[in-house]
PDB file of C-alpha atoms and ligand atoms in Angstrom:
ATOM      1  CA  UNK A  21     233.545  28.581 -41.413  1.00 82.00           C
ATOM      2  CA  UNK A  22     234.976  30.663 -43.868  1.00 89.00           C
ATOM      3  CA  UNK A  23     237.652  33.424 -42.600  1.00 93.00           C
ATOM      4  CA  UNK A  24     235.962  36.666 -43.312  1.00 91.00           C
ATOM      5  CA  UNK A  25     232.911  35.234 -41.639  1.00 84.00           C
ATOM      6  CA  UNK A  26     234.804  34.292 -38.962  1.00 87.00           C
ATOM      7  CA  UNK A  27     235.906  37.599 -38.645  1.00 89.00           C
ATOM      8  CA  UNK A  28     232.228  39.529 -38.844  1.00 82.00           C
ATOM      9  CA  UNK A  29     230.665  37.023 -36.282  1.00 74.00           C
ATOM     10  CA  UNK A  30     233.718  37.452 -33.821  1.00 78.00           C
ATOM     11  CA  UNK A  31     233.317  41.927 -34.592  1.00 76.00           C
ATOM     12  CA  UNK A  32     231.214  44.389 -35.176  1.00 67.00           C
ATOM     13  CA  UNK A  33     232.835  44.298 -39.239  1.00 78.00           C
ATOM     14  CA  UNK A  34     230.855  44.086 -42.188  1.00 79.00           C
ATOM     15  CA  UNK A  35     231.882  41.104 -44.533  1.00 82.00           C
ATOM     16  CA  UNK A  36     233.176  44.162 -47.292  1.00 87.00           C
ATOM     17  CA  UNK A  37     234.966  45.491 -43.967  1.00 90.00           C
ATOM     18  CA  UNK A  38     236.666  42.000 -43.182  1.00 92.00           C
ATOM     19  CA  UNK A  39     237.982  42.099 -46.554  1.00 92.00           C
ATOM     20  CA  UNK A  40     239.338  44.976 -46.479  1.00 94.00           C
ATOM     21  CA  UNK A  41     240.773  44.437 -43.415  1.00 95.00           C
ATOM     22  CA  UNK A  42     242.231  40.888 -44.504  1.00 96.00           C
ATOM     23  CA  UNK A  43     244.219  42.689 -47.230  1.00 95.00           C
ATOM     24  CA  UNK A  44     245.812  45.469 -45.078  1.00 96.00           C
ATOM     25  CA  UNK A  45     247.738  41.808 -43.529  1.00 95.00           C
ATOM     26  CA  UNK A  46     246.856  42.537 -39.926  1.00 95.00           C
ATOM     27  CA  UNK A  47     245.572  38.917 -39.563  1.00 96.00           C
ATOM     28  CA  UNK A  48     246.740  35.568 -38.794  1.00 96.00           C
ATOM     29  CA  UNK A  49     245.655  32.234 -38.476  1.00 95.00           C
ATOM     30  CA  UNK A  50     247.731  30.133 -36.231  1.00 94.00           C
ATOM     31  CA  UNK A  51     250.490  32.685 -36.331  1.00 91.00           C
ATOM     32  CA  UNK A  52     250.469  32.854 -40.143  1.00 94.00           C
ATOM     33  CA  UNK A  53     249.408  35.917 -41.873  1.00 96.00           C
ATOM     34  CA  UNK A  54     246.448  35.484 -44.105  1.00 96.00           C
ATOM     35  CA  UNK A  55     244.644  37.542 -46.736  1.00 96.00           C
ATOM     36  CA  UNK A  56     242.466  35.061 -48.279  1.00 95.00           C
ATOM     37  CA  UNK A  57     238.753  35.325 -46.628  1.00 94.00           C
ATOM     38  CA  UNK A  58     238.040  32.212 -48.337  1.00 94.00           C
ATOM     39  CA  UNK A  59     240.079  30.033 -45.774  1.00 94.00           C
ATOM     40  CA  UNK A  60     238.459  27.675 -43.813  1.00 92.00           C
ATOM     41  CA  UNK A  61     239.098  28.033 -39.874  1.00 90.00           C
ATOM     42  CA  UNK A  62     238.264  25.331 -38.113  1.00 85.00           C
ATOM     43  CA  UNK A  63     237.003  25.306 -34.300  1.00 78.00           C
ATOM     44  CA  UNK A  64     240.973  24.843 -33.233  1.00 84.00           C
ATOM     45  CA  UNK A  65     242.661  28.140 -35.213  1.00 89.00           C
ATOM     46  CA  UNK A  66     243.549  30.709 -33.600  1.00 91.00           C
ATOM     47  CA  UNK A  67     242.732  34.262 -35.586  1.00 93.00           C
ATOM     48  CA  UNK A  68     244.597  37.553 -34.880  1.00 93.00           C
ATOM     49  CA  UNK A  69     243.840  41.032 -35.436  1.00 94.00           C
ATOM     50  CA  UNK A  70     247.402  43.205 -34.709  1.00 92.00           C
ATOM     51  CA  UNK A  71     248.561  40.415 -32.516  1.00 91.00           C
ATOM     52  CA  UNK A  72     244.948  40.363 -30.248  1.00 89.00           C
ATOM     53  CA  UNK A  73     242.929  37.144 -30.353  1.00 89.00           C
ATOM     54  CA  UNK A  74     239.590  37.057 -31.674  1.00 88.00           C
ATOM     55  CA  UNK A  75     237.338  35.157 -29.330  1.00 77.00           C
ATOM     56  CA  UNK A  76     234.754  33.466 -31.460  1.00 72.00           C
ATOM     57  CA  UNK A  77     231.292  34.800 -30.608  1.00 65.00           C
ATOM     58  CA  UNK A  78     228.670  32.285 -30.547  1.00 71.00           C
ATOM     59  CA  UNK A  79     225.376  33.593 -31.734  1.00 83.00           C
ATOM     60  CA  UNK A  80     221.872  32.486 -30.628  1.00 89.00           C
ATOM     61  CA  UNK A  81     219.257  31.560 -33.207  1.00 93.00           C
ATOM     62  CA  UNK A  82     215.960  30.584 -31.953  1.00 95.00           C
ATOM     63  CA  UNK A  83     212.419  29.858 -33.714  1.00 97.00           C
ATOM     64  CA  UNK A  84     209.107  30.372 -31.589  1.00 97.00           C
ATOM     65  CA  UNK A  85     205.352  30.725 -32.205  1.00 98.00           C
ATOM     66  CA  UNK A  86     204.386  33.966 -31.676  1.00 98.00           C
ATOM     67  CA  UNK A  87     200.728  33.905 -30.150  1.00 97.00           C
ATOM     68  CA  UNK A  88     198.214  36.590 -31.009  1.00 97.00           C
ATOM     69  CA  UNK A  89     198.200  40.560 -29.041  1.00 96.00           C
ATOM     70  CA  UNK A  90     201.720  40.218 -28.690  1.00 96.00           C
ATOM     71  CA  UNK A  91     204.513  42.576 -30.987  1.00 95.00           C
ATOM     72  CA  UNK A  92     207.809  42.071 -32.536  1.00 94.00           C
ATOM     73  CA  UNK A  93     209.930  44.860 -31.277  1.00 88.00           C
ATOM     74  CA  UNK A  94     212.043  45.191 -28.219  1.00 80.00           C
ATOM     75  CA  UNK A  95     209.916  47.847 -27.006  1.00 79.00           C
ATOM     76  CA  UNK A  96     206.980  47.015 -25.208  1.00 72.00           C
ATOM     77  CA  UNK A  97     204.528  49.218 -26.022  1.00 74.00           C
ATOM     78  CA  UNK A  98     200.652  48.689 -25.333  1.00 88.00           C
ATOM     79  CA  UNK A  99     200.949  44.483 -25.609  1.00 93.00           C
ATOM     80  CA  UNK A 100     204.175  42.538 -24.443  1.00 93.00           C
ATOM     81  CA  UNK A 101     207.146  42.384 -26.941  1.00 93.00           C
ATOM     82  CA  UNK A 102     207.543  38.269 -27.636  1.00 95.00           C
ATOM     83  CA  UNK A 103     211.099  38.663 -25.917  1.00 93.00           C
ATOM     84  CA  UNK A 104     209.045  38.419 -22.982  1.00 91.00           C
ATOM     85  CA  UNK A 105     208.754  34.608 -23.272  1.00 92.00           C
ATOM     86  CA  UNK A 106     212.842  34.263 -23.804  1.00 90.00           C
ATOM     87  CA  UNK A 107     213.984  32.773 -20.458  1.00 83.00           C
ATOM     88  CA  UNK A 108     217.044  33.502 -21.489  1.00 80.00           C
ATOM     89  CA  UNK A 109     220.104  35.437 -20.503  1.00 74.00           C
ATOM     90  CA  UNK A 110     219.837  39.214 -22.183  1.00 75.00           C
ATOM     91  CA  UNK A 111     216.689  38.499 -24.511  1.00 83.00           C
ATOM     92  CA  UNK A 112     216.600  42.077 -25.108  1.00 82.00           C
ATOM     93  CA  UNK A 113     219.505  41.741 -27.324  1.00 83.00           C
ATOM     94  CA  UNK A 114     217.828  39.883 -29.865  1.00 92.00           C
ATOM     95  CA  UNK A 115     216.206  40.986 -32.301  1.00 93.00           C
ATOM     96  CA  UNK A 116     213.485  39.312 -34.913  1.00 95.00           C
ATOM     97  CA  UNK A 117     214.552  38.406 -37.976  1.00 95.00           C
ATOM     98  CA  UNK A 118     210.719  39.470 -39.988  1.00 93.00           C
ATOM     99  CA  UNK A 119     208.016  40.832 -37.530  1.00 95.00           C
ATOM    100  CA  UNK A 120     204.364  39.588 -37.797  1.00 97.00           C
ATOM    101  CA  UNK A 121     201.662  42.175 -36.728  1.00 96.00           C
ATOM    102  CA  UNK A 122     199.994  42.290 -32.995  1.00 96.00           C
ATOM    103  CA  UNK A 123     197.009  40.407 -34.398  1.00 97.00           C
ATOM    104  CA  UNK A 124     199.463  37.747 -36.740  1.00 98.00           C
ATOM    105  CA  UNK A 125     200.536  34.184 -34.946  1.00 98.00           C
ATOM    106  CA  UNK A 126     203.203  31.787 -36.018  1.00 98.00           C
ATOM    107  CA  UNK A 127     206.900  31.191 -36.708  1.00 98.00           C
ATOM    108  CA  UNK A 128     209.186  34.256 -35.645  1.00 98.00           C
ATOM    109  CA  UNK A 129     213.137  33.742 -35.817  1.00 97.00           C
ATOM    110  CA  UNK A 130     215.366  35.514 -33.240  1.00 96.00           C
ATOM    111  CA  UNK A 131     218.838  36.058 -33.191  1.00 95.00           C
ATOM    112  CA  UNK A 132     221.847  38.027 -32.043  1.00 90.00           C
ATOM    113  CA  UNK A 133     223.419  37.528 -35.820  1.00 90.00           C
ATOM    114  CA  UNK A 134     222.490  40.568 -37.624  1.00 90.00           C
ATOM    115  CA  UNK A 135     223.536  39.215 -40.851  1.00 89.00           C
ATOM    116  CA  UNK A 136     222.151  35.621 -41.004  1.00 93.00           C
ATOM    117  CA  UNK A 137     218.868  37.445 -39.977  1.00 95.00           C
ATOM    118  CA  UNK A 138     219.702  39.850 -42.642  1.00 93.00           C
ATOM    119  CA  UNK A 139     219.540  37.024 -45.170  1.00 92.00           C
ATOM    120  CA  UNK A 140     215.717  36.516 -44.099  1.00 94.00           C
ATOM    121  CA  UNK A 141     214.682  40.322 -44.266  1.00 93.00           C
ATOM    122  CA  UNK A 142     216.615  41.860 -46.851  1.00 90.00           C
ATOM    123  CA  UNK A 143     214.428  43.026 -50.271  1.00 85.00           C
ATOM    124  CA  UNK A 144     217.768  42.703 -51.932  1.00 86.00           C
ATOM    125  CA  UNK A 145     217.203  38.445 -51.212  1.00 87.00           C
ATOM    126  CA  UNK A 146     214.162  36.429 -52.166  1.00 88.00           C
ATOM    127  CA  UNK A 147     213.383  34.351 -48.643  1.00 94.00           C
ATOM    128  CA  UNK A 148     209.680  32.750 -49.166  1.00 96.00           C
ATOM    129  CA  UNK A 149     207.636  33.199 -46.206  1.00 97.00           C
ATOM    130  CA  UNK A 150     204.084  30.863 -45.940  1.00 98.00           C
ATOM    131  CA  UNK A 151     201.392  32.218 -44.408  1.00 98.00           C
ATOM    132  CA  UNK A 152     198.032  30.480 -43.979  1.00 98.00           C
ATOM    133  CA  UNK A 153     195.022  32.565 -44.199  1.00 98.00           C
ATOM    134  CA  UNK A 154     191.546  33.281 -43.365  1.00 98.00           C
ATOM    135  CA  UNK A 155     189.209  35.144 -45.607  1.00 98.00           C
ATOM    136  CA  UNK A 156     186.284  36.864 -45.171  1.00 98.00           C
ATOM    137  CA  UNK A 157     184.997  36.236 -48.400  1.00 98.00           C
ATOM    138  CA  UNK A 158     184.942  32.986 -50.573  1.00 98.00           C
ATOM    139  CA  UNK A 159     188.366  33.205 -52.467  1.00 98.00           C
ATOM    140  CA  UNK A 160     187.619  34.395 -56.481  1.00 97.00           C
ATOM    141  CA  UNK A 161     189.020  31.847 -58.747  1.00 96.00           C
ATOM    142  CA  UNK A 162     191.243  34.177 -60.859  1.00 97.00           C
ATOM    143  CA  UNK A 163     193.178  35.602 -57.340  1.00 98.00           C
ATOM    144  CA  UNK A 164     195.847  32.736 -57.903  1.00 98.00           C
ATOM    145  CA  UNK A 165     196.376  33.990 -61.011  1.00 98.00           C
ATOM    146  CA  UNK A 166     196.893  37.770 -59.913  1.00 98.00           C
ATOM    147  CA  UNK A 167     198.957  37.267 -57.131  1.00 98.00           C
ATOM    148  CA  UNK A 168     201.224  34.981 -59.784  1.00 98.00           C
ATOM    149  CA  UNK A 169     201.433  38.310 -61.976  1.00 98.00           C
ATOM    150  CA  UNK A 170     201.439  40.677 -59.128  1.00 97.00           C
ATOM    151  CA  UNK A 171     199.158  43.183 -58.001  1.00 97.00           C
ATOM    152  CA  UNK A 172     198.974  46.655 -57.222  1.00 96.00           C
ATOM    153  CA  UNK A 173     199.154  47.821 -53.051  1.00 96.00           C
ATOM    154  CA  UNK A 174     197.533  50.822 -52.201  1.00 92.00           C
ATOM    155  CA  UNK A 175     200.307  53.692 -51.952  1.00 90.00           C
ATOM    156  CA  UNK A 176     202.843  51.223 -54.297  1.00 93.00           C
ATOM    157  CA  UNK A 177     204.406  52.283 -57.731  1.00 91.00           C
ATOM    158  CA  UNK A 178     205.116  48.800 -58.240  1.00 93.00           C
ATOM    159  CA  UNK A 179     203.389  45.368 -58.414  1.00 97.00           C
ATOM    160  CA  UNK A 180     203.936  43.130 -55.893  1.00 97.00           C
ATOM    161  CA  UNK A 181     206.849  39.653 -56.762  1.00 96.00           C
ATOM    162  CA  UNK A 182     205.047  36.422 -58.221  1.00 97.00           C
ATOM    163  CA  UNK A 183     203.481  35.385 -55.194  1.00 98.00           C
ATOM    164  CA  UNK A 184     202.091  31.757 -54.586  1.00 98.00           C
ATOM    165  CA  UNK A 185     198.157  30.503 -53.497  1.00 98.00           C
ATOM    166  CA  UNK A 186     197.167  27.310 -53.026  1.00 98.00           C
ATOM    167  CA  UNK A 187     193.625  27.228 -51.869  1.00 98.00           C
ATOM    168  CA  UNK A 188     192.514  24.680 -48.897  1.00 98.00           C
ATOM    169  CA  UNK A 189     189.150  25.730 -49.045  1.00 97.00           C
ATOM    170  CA  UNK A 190     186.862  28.912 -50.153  1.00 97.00           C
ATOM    171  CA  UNK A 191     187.834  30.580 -47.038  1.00 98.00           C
ATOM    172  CA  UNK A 192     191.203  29.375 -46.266  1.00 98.00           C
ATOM    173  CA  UNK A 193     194.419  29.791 -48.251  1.00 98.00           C
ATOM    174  CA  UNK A 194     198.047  29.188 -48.340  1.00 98.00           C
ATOM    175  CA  UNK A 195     200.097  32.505 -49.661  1.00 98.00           C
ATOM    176  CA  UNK A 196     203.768  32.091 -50.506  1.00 98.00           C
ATOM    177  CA  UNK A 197     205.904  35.897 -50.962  1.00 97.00           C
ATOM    178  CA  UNK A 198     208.896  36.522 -51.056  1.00 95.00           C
ATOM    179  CA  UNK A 199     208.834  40.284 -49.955  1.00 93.00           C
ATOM    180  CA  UNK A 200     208.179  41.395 -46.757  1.00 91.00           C
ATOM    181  CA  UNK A 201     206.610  44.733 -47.176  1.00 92.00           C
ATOM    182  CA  UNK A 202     204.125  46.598 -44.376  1.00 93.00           C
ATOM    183  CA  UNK A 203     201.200  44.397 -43.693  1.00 96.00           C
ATOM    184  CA  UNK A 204     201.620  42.886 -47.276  1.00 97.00           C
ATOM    185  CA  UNK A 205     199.789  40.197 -46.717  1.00 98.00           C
ATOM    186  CA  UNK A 206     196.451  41.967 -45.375  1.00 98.00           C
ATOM    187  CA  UNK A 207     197.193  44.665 -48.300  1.00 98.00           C
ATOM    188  CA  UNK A 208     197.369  41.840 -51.033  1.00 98.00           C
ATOM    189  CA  UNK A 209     193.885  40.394 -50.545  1.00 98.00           C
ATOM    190  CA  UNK A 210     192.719  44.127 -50.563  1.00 98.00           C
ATOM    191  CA  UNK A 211     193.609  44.916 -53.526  1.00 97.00           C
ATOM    192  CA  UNK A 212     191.384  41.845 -54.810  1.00 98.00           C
ATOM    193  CA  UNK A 213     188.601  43.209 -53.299  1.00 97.00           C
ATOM    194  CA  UNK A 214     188.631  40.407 -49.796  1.00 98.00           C
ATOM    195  CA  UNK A 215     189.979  40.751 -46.318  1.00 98.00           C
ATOM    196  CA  UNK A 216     192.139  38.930 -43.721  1.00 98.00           C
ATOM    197  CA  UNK A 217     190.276  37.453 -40.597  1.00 98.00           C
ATOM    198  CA  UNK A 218     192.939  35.713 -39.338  1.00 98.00           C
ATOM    199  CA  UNK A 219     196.446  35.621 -40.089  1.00 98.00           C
ATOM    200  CA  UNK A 220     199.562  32.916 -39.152  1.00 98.00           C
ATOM    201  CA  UNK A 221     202.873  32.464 -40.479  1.00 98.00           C
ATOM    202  CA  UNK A 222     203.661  28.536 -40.946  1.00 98.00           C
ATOM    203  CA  UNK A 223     207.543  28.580 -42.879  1.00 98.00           C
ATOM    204  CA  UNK A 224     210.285  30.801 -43.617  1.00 98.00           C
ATOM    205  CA  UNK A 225     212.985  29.976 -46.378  1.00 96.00           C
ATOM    206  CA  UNK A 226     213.577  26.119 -45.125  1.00 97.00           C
ATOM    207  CA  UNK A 227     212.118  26.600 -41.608  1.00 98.00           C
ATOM    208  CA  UNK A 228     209.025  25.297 -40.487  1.00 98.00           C
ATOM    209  CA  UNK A 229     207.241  26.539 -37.504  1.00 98.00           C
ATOM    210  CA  UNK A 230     207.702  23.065 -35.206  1.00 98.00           C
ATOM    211  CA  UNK A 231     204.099  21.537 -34.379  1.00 97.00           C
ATOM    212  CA  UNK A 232     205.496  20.556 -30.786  1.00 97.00           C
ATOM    213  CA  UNK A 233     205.505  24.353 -29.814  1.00 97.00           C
ATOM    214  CA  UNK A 234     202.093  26.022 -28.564  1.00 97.00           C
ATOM    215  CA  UNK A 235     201.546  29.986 -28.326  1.00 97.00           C
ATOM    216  CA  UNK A 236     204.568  31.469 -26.381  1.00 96.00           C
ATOM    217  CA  UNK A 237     207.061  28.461 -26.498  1.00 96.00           C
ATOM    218  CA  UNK A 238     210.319  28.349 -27.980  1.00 95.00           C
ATOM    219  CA  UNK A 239     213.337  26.460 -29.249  1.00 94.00           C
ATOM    220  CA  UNK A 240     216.732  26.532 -30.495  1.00 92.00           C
ATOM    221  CA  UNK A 241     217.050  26.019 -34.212  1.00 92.00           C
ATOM    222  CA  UNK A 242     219.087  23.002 -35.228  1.00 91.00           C
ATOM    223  CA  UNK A 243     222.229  23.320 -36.831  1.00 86.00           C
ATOM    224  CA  UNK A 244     220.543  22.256 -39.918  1.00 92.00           C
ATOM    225  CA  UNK A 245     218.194  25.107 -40.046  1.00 95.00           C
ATOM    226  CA  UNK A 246     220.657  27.908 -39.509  1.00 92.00           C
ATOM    227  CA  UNK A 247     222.756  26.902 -42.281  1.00 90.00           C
ATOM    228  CA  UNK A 248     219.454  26.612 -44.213  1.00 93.00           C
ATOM    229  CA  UNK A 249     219.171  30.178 -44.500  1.00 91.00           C
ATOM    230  CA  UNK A 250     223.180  31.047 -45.272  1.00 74.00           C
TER     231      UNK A 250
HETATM  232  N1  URA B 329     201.625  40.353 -43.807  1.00 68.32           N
HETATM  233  C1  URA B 329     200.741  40.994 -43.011  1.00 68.32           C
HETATM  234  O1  URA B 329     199.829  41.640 -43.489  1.00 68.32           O
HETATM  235  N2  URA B 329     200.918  40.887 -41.677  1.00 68.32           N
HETATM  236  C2  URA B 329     201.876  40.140 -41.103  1.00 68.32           C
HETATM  237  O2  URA B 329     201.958  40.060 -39.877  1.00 68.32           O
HETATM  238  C3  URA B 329     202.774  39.476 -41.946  1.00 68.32           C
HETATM  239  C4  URA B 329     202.621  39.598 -43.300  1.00 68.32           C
END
């Protein structure tokens, strides 16, 4: 991992504040002052801030599939907050890295690392989320076609990104965006005139919602799929 990464995962720095910190000279590596965040630090260095060890923080990424009439937030309000299903040690300091609505199933990513997750939710970065949706009406042939030009949300200045359909059949679709704004997905097919029965999120970026997990269950994403996102 590189050294100013290091640096943000083992404190509460930003990467510009690691930087600047690097330059001031205050850290080592093995005893050797370093200024270059680019260095690689492998799992046996030893990094110093003033002469006090950094202990390497290890942070928890997890994918699971949300079910339906629960929320994304770490308040429980009027349903159960999906942290409920953590078994794990302090779930309540995770947080969820893109929330779906209460009435929205599928793949939610949960973490401790405020800036890999940061990666996913930022408008600043283009992360494709797939959603697979229900329709009330028969899908209109020229909708591909207007979500690929963008369309215009109620209460938006601005069109939405180039946004992907593939159609499975007149009632079911596949959407790809690549923003995440309020409800977008339910406002999209609004503004052509249809509306969302049933919602569920099936990929984010390179992460795919695993088929072994059922409503509630959870895993730990693979090394693969963390550095997926980075
Ligand atoms: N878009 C929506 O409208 N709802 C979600 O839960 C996610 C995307």
């Amino acid at each position: 991992m590189r050294l100013d990464k290091y640096i943000c995962k083992s404190t509460e720095l930003t990467r510009n504040e690691a930087k600047k910190l690097l330059k001031t000279g205050l850290v080592k590596v093995n005893d050797e002052v370093v200024k270059n965040g680019a260095l690689q630090v492998g799992e046996n260095c030893r990094v110093s801030v003033e002469g006090q060890e950094l202990i390497r923080r290890t942070a928890r990424y997890i994918m699971m599939f949300k079910p339906l009439d629960t929320i994304c937030s770490n308040v429980d309000e009027v349903h159960p907050s999906v942290l409920h299903f953590l078994d794990v040690d302090k779930a309540f300091d995770l947080h969820i890295a893109g929330r779906l609505d209460v009435d929205t199933t599928g793949l939610v990513l949960i973490t401790d690392d405020g800036q890999w997750s940061h990666q996913i939710t930022s408008p600043r970065k283009t992360c494709p989320k797939r959603y697979r949706v229900w329709l009330d009406e028969p899908i209109a042939p020229e909708v591909a076609a207007q979500f690929a030009h963008g369309v215009q949300l109620k209460g938006e200045s601005r069109l939405t990104q180039p946004a992907q359909l593939e159609v499975i059949d007149d009632k079911e679709v596949l959407l790809t965006i690549a923003e995440g704004k309020y409800h977008q997905v339910k406002r999209m097919f609004a503004a052509v005139g249809n509306h969302v029965v049933g919602l569920h999120r099936e990929k984010i970026g390179d992460i795919t919602l695993d088929e072994q997990l059922e409503p509630g269950q959870w895993r730990y994403l693979t090394e693969q799929e963390i550095a997926s996102v980075l």
